[in-house]
PDB file of C-alpha atoms in Angstrom:
ATOM      1  CA  GLY A  84     -14.789   3.057  -0.348  1.00 35.00           C
ATOM      2  CA  ASN A  85     -13.770   2.877  -3.034  1.00 38.00           C
ATOM      3  CA  ASN A  86     -13.767   0.330  -6.306  1.00 37.00           C
ATOM      4  CA  LEU A  87     -10.545  -0.763  -7.137  1.00 39.00           C
ATOM      5  CA  GLN A  88      -8.589  -3.897  -9.039  1.00 39.00           C
ATOM      6  CA  ILE A  89      -5.246  -5.049  -8.035  1.00 39.00           C
ATOM      7  CA  ASN A  90      -3.035  -7.523  -9.491  1.00 41.00           C
ATOM      8  CA  SER A  91      -0.458  -8.529  -7.768  1.00 38.00           C
ATOM      9  CA  SER A  92       2.853 -10.651  -6.343  1.00 36.00           C
ATOM     10  CA  LEU A  93       4.928 -10.470  -3.417  1.00 36.00           C
ATOM     11  CA  TYR A  94       7.854 -10.934  -2.140  1.00 35.00           C
ATOM     12  CA  ASN A  95      10.060 -14.338  -4.063  1.00 35.00           C
ATOM     13  CA  HIS A  96       6.177 -15.766  -4.913  1.00 34.00           C
ATOM     14  CA  SER A  97       6.001 -13.970  -8.255  1.00 34.00           C
ATOM     15  CA  THR A  98       5.096 -17.513  -9.540  1.00 33.00           C
ATOM     16  CA  MET A  99       1.556 -17.030  -7.775  1.00 34.00           C
ATOM     17  CA  PRO A 100       0.234 -13.893  -9.121  1.00 37.00           C
ATOM     18  CA  ARG A 101      -3.337 -13.419  -7.974  1.00 42.00           C
ATOM     19  CA  PHE A 102      -6.168 -10.920  -9.086  1.00 42.00           C
ATOM     20  CA  LEU A 103      -8.026  -9.175  -6.211  1.00 42.00           C
ATOM     21  CA  ARG A 104     -11.237  -7.170  -7.038  1.00 42.00           C
ATOM     22  CA  VAL A 105     -12.931  -5.612  -4.292  1.00 42.00           C
ATOM     23  CA  LYS A 106     -16.123  -4.105  -5.064  1.00 39.00           C
ATOM     24  CA  PRO A 107     -19.035  -2.341  -3.005  1.00 38.00           C
ATOM     25  CA  THR A 108     -21.081  -5.366  -3.023  1.00 34.00           C
ATOM     26  CA  THR A 109     -18.419  -7.987  -2.975  1.00 35.00           C
ATOM     27  CA  ARG A 110     -19.060 -10.503   0.119  1.00 34.00           C
ATOM     28  CA  ASN A 111     -17.156 -13.659  -1.092  1.00 33.00           C
ATOM     29  CA  ARG A 112     -13.932 -14.691   0.070  1.00 35.00           C
ATOM     30  CA  VAL A 113     -10.949 -14.305  -2.666  1.00 36.00           C
ATOM     31  CA  SER A 114      -9.196 -17.468  -3.053  1.00 35.00           C
ATOM     32  CA  SER A 115      -5.979 -18.972  -1.130  1.00 35.00           C
ATOM     33  CA  PRO A 116      -2.897 -17.658  -0.648  1.00 39.00           C
ATOM     34  CA  TRP A 117      -5.200 -14.253  -0.453  1.00 38.00           C
ATOM     35  CA  PHE A 118      -8.389 -13.505   0.503  1.00 39.00           C
ATOM     36  CA  PHE A 119     -10.504 -10.430   1.770  1.00 39.00           C
ATOM     37  CA  ARG A 120     -12.157  -9.130   4.870  1.00 42.00           C
ATOM     38  CA  SER A 121     -14.809  -6.483   4.674  1.00 41.00           C
ATOM     39  CA  GLN A 122     -17.229  -4.431   6.679  1.00 44.00           C
ATOM     40  CA  HIS A 123     -20.393  -3.876   5.303  1.00 41.00           C
ATOM     41  CA  THR A 124     -23.146  -1.673   5.577  1.00 40.00           C
ATOM     42  CA  GLN A 125     -26.559  -2.737   3.823  1.00 39.00           C
ATOM     43  CA  VAL A 126     -25.193  -1.455   0.282  1.00 38.00           C
ATOM     44  CA  ARG A 127     -21.698  -1.105   0.304  1.00 46.00           C
ATOM     45  CA  ILE A 128     -18.473  -1.682   1.743  1.00 46.00           C
ATOM     46  CA  LEU A 129     -16.941   0.786   4.123  1.00 53.00           C
ATOM     47  CA  GLN A 130     -13.348  -0.932   4.102  1.00 60.00           C
ATOM     48  CA  GLY A 131     -11.828  -4.060   3.188  1.00 66.00           C
ATOM     49  CA  GLN A 132      -8.752  -5.983   3.441  1.00 71.00           C
ATOM     50  CA  ALA A 133      -6.659  -8.505   1.433  1.00 74.00           C
ATOM     51  CA  PHE A 134      -4.013 -10.634   2.609  1.00 74.00           C
ATOM     52  CA  HIS A 135      -2.172 -12.788   1.832  1.00 74.00           C
ATOM     53  CA  GLY A 136      -2.751 -16.304   2.945  1.00 68.00           C
ATOM     54  CA  PHE A 137       0.185 -17.189   5.163  1.00 70.00           C
ATOM     55  CA  SER A 138       2.864 -15.038   7.052  1.00 77.00           C
ATOM     56  CA  ILE A 139       6.268 -14.264   5.532  1.00 77.00           C
ATOM     57  CA  PRO A 140       9.164 -13.372   7.883  1.00 76.00           C
ATOM     58  CA  PHE A 141      11.144 -10.086   6.953  1.00 75.00           C
ATOM     59  CA  ASN A 142      13.290  -9.985  10.513  1.00 73.00           C
ATOM     60  CA  ASN A 143      16.353 -11.445   9.808  1.00 69.00           C
ATOM     61  CA  PRO A 144      17.287 -14.016  12.466  1.00 71.00           C
ATOM     62  CA  ASN A 145      21.350 -13.471  12.174  1.00 73.00           C
ATOM     63  CA  ASN A 146      20.825  -9.652  12.667  1.00 68.00           C
ATOM     64  CA  SER A 147      18.534  -8.359  15.007  1.00 64.00           C
ATOM     65  CA  SER A 148      19.099  -4.854  13.813  1.00 67.00           C
ATOM     66  CA  ASN A 149      17.812  -5.212  10.189  1.00 69.00           C
ATOM     67  CA  SER A 150      15.377  -6.870   8.166  1.00 73.00           C
ATOM     68  CA  PHE A 151      15.379  -8.810   5.021  1.00 83.00           C
ATOM     69  CA  SER A 152      15.578  -7.243   1.879  1.00 89.00           C
ATOM     70  CA  PHE A 153      11.891  -7.183   0.049  1.00 90.00           C
ATOM     71  CA  SER A 154      10.052  -5.874  -2.979  1.00 91.00           C
ATOM     72  CA  THR A 155       6.891  -6.376  -4.724  1.00 91.00           C
ATOM     73  CA  SER A 156       4.948  -4.951  -7.305  1.00 93.00           C
ATOM     74  CA  PHE A 157       1.126  -4.895  -8.282  1.00 92.00           C
ATOM     75  CA  VAL A 158      -1.034  -2.580 -10.575  1.00 93.00           C
ATOM     76  CA  PHE A 159      -4.470  -0.857  -9.474  1.00 91.00           C
ATOM     77  CA  SER A 160      -7.113   1.055 -10.649  1.00 89.00           C
ATOM     78  CA  ILE A 161      -9.238   3.591  -8.777  1.00 86.00           C
ATOM     79  CA  ASN A 162     -12.795   4.013 -10.098  1.00 78.00           C
ATOM     80  CA  ALA A 163     -14.814   5.368  -7.576  1.00 67.00           C
ATOM     81  CA  PRO A 164     -14.887   8.377  -4.460  1.00 68.00           C
ATOM     82  CA  GLY A 165     -13.462   7.414  -1.822  1.00 73.00           C
ATOM     83  CA  HIS A 166      -9.872   7.742   0.357  1.00 79.00           C
ATOM     84  CA  GLY A 167      -7.813   5.782  -1.209  1.00 82.00           C
ATOM     85  CA  LEU A 168      -5.765   2.091  -0.713  1.00 86.00           C
ATOM     86  CA  THR A 169      -2.967   0.814   1.057  1.00 89.00           C
ATOM     87  CA  PHE A 170       0.072  -1.658   0.802  1.00 91.00           C
ATOM     88  CA  MET A 171       0.638  -2.591   4.282  1.00 89.00           C
ATOM     89  CA  ILE A 172       3.132  -4.936   6.464  1.00 88.00           C
ATOM     90  CA  SER A 173       1.527  -5.990   9.450  1.00 86.00           C
ATOM     91  CA  PRO A 174       1.734  -8.776  12.347  1.00 82.00           C
ATOM     92  CA  SER A 175      -1.828  -9.192  12.761  1.00 82.00           C
ATOM     93  CA  MET A 176      -4.493  -9.611  10.147  1.00 79.00           C
ATOM     94  CA  ASP A 177      -7.023  -8.698  12.821  1.00 76.00           C
ATOM     95  CA  PHE A 178      -8.188  -5.247  11.942  1.00 80.00           C
ATOM     96  CA  THR A 179     -11.585  -5.838  12.930  1.00 79.00           C
ATOM     97  CA  ARG A 180     -11.226  -2.319  15.018  1.00 82.00           C
ATOM     98  CA  ALA A 181      -9.791  -0.553  12.456  1.00 80.00           C
ATOM     99  CA  MET A 182     -12.138   2.673  10.916  1.00 77.00           C
ATOM    100  CA  PRO A 183     -12.739   3.382   7.281  1.00 74.00           C
ATOM    101  CA  SER A 184     -12.471   6.653   5.564  1.00 79.00           C
ATOM    102  CA  GLU A 185      -9.197   8.929   6.260  1.00 80.00           C
ATOM    103  CA  PHE A 186      -8.300   6.151   8.594  1.00 79.00           C
ATOM    104  CA  LEU A 187      -8.171   3.946   5.270  1.00 79.00           C
ATOM    105  CA  GLY A 188      -9.371   1.044   7.426  1.00 81.00           C
ATOM    106  CA  LEU A 189      -5.688   0.271   9.318  1.00 82.00           C
ATOM    107  CA  PHE A 190      -6.290   2.773  12.610  1.00 85.00           C
ATOM    108  CA  ASN A 191      -8.636   4.328  14.575  1.00 83.00           C
ATOM    109  CA  THR A 192      -9.030   7.257  16.802  1.00 84.00           C
ATOM    110  CA  SER A 193      -7.208   5.396  19.742  1.00 85.00           C
ATOM    111  CA  ASN A 194      -4.241   3.600  18.265  1.00 84.00           C
ATOM    112  CA  ASN A 195      -3.334   6.019  15.237  1.00 84.00           C
ATOM    113  CA  GLY A 196       0.650   6.906  15.921  1.00 77.00           C
ATOM    114  CA  ASN A 197       1.060   3.821  18.630  1.00 90.00           C
ATOM    115  CA  SER A 198       4.801   2.305  17.814  1.00 90.00           C
ATOM    116  CA  THR A 199       2.935  -0.908  19.183  1.00 86.00           C
ATOM    117  CA  ASN A 200       1.086  -1.033  15.887  1.00 87.00           C
ATOM    118  CA  ARG A 201       4.066  -2.040  13.918  1.00 89.00           C
ATOM    119  CA  ILE A 202       2.499  -1.393  10.696  1.00 89.00           C
ATOM    120  CA  LEU A 203       4.375  -0.375   8.179  1.00 93.00           C
ATOM    121  CA  ALA A 204       1.934   1.022   5.073  1.00 93.00           C
ATOM    122  CA  VAL A 205       2.239   2.948   1.766  1.00 96.00           C
ATOM    123  CA  GLU A 206      -0.957   4.850   0.954  1.00 94.00           C
ATOM    124  CA  PHE A 207      -2.429   5.713  -2.300  1.00 95.00           C
ATOM    125  CA  ASP A 208      -4.628   8.439  -1.134  1.00 91.00           C
ATOM    126  CA  THR A 209      -7.388  10.273  -3.156  1.00 91.00           C
ATOM    127  CA  VAL A 210      -8.667  12.734   0.028  1.00 89.00           C
ATOM    128  CA  LYS A 211      -7.093  15.271   1.683  1.00 90.00           C
ATOM    129  CA  SER A 212      -7.101  14.699   5.455  1.00 89.00           C
ATOM    130  CA  ASN A 213      -6.132  17.933   7.078  1.00 88.00           C
ATOM    131  CA  GLU A 214      -5.550  16.031  10.592  1.00 84.00           C
ATOM    132  CA  PHE A 215      -2.914  13.884   9.226  1.00 86.00           C
ATOM    133  CA  LEU A 216      -1.074  16.616   7.502  1.00 89.00           C
ATOM    134  CA  ASP A 217      -2.059  15.349   4.092  1.00 83.00           C
ATOM    135  CA  VAL A 218       0.067  17.336   1.186  1.00 90.00           C
ATOM    136  CA  ASP A 219      -2.983  17.182  -0.988  1.00 93.00           C
ATOM    137  CA  GLY A 220      -5.412  15.212  -2.144  1.00 91.00           C
ATOM    138  CA  ASN A 221      -3.729  12.801  -4.511  1.00 94.00           C
ATOM    139  CA  TYR A 222      -0.561  11.524  -2.807  1.00 94.00           C
ATOM    140  CA  VAL A 223       1.487   8.855  -2.054  1.00 96.00           C
ATOM    141  CA  GLY A 224       2.956   8.258   1.157  1.00 95.00           C
ATOM    142  CA  ILE A 225       4.991   6.092   3.337  1.00 97.00           C
ATOM    143  CA  ASP A 226       3.470   5.223   7.094  1.00 94.00           C
ATOM    144  CA  VAL A 227       5.129   3.855  10.132  1.00 93.00           C
ATOM    145  CA  ASN A 228       1.904   2.864  12.881  1.00 92.00           C
ATOM    146  CA  GLY A 229       0.418   6.206  12.151  1.00 91.00           C
ATOM    147  CA  LEU A 230      -1.137   8.029   9.095  1.00 88.00           C
ATOM    148  CA  VAL A 231       0.916  11.214   9.491  1.00 91.00           C
ATOM    149  CA  SER A 232       3.193  10.030   6.556  1.00 94.00           C
ATOM    150  CA  VAL A 233       7.079  10.038   7.339  1.00 95.00           C
ATOM    151  CA  GLU A 234       7.528  10.576   3.591  1.00 96.00           C
ATOM    152  CA  SER A 235       4.900  11.875   1.505  1.00 97.00           C
ATOM    153  CA  ALA A 236       4.639  13.432  -2.612  1.00 97.00           C
ATOM    154  CA  PRO A 237       1.634  14.305  -4.793  1.00 97.00           C
ATOM    155  CA  ALA A 238       1.025  11.488  -7.448  1.00 97.00           C
ATOM    156  CA  ALA A 239       3.378  11.597 -10.133  1.00 98.00           C
ATOM    157  CA  PHE A 240       6.334   9.427 -12.226  1.00 98.00           C
ATOM    158  CA  PHE A 241       9.660  10.266 -13.402  1.00 97.00           C
ATOM    159  CA  SER A 242       9.266  10.163 -17.502  1.00 96.00           C
ATOM    160  CA  ASN A 243      12.610   8.738 -18.399  1.00 94.00           C
ATOM    161  CA  ARG A 244      12.051  10.092 -22.102  1.00 93.00           C
ATOM    162  CA  GLN A 245      11.370  13.565 -21.034  1.00 95.00           C
ATOM    163  CA  ASN A 246      13.751  13.221 -18.033  1.00 95.00           C
ATOM    164  CA  LYS A 247      11.290  14.856 -15.883  1.00 95.00           C
ATOM    165  CA  ASN A 248       8.434  13.923 -13.062  1.00 96.00           C
ATOM    166  CA  ILE A 249       4.917  13.921 -15.033  1.00 97.00           C
ATOM    167  CA  SER A 250       1.397  14.577 -12.291  1.00 97.00           C
ATOM    168  CA  LEU A 251      -0.253  11.216 -12.472  1.00 96.00           C
ATOM    169  CA  LYS A 252      -3.911  11.529 -11.024  1.00 95.00           C
ATOM    170  CA  LEU A 253      -4.748   8.250  -8.954  1.00 94.00           C
ATOM    171  CA  SER A 254      -8.346   7.907  -9.316  1.00 91.00           C
ATOM    172  CA  SER A 255      -8.399   8.027 -12.761  1.00 90.00           C
ATOM    173  CA  GLU A 256      -9.582   4.643 -13.271  1.00 88.00           C
ATOM    174  CA  ASP A 257      -6.357   4.062 -15.420  1.00 93.00           C
ATOM    175  CA  PRO A 258      -4.348   1.060 -14.554  1.00 95.00           C
ATOM    176  CA  ILE A 259      -0.767   2.183 -12.500  1.00 96.00           C
ATOM    177  CA  ARG A 260       1.671   0.382 -11.476  1.00 96.00           C
ATOM    178  CA  ASP A 261       3.530   0.352  -8.555  1.00 96.00           C
ATOM    179  CA  TRP A 262       7.091  -0.829  -7.148  1.00 97.00           C
ATOM    180  CA  ILE A 263       7.834  -0.573  -3.584  1.00 96.00           C
ATOM    181  CA  GLU A 264      11.294  -2.098  -2.588  1.00 96.00           C
ATOM    182  CA  TYR A 265      13.484  -1.894   0.406  1.00 94.00           C
ATOM    183  CA  SER A 266      17.185  -2.741   1.161  1.00 93.00           C
ATOM    184  CA  GLY A 267      17.738  -4.282   4.106  1.00 89.00           C
ATOM    185  CA  GLU A 268      21.578  -3.538   3.945  1.00 89.00           C
ATOM    186  CA  ASP A 269      21.131  -0.039   3.261  1.00 92.00           C
ATOM    187  CA  MET A 270      17.947   0.685   5.032  1.00 92.00           C
ATOM    188  CA  LEU A 271      16.734   1.907   2.224  1.00 95.00           C
ATOM    189  CA  LEU A 272      12.640   2.075   1.037  1.00 97.00           C
ATOM    190  CA  ASN A 273      11.949   3.136  -2.531  1.00 98.00           C
ATOM    191  CA  VAL A 274       8.306   3.517  -3.753  1.00 98.00           C
ATOM    192  CA  THR A 275       8.054   4.190  -7.564  1.00 98.00           C
ATOM    193  CA  LEU A 276       4.862   5.121 -10.047  1.00 97.00           C
ATOM    194  CA  ALA A 277       3.688   5.174 -13.534  1.00 97.00           C
ATOM    195  CA  PRO A 278       1.061   4.382 -16.194  1.00 97.00           C
ATOM    196  CA  LEU A 279       0.670   0.915 -16.881  1.00 95.00           C
ATOM    197  CA  ASP A 280       1.955   1.194 -20.407  1.00 94.00           C
ATOM    198  CA  ILE A 281       5.383   2.790 -19.366  1.00 95.00           C
ATOM    199  CA  SER A 282       8.973   1.332 -18.300  1.00 94.00           C
ATOM    200  CA  LYS A 283       9.743   1.395 -14.776  1.00 97.00           C
ATOM    201  CA  PRO A 284      11.306   4.887 -14.189  1.00 97.00           C
ATOM    202  CA  LYS A 285      14.629   5.106 -13.289  1.00 96.00           C
ATOM    203  CA  PHE A 286      14.113   7.249 -10.076  1.00 97.00           C
ATOM    204  CA  PRO A 287      11.493   6.423  -7.547  1.00 98.00           C
ATOM    205  CA  LEU A 288       8.882   9.037  -6.407  1.00 98.00           C
ATOM    206  CA  LEU A 289       9.726   8.600  -2.716  1.00 98.00           C
ATOM    207  CA  SER A 290      12.950   7.463  -1.079  1.00 97.00           C
ATOM    208  CA  ARG A 291      13.380   7.208   2.470  1.00 97.00           C
ATOM    209  CA  LYS A 292      16.117   5.757   4.723  1.00 95.00           C
ATOM    210  CA  MET A 293      14.438   3.772   7.887  1.00 92.00           C
ATOM    211  CA  ASN A 294      15.286   0.709  10.122  1.00 89.00           C
ATOM    212  CA  LEU A 295      12.386  -1.909   9.716  1.00 86.00           C
ATOM    213  CA  SER A 296      13.433  -4.014  12.572  1.00 81.00           C
ATOM    214  CA  ASN A 297      10.702  -2.921  14.707  1.00 77.00           C
ATOM    215  CA  ILE A 298       7.924  -3.928  12.136  1.00 77.00           C
TER     216      ILE A 298
END
């Protein structure tokens, strides 16, 4: 439901950045290799997804118990009421059964939490949903196959200059940069935030040991 802008490059395709703009009145496909899917009412989008136009292998064929390392960084801005947005890794681009609002366009009442989803998501949530144990209405969470985050924290960034965490409002309309980095060797996922004009913080907001080989 939010108006949002995302400027993103993924994996080793940093030489092909794309600018995605998702608005309540948007009905056009975003140019390849990214494209946009949405479900509409008469006046606004309930939910939408922008996918990379071709699949990217994450599993290591030489080690089935682990995944390749990956990293991505993108800039987003949220400037309208809604439940936020997610970065996700999914084996499928079919989200026709996914529900909007608190389900963030990822899951529905019957498949939320199912291991067969094989979805990793990092959510930037701007509304507190008690049923999913959200920490507040302005937080970042790591989700695996469902919307009860395995790791979460109120949105903030570590200030290298002040040597402390500083709160960050996700729906402030200000551009925010995010780094999502996974080390297959260490099985460690890090999520880092900062305002666009701030250099990358020394410490991530979220850091979670996890094996993504089943995603």
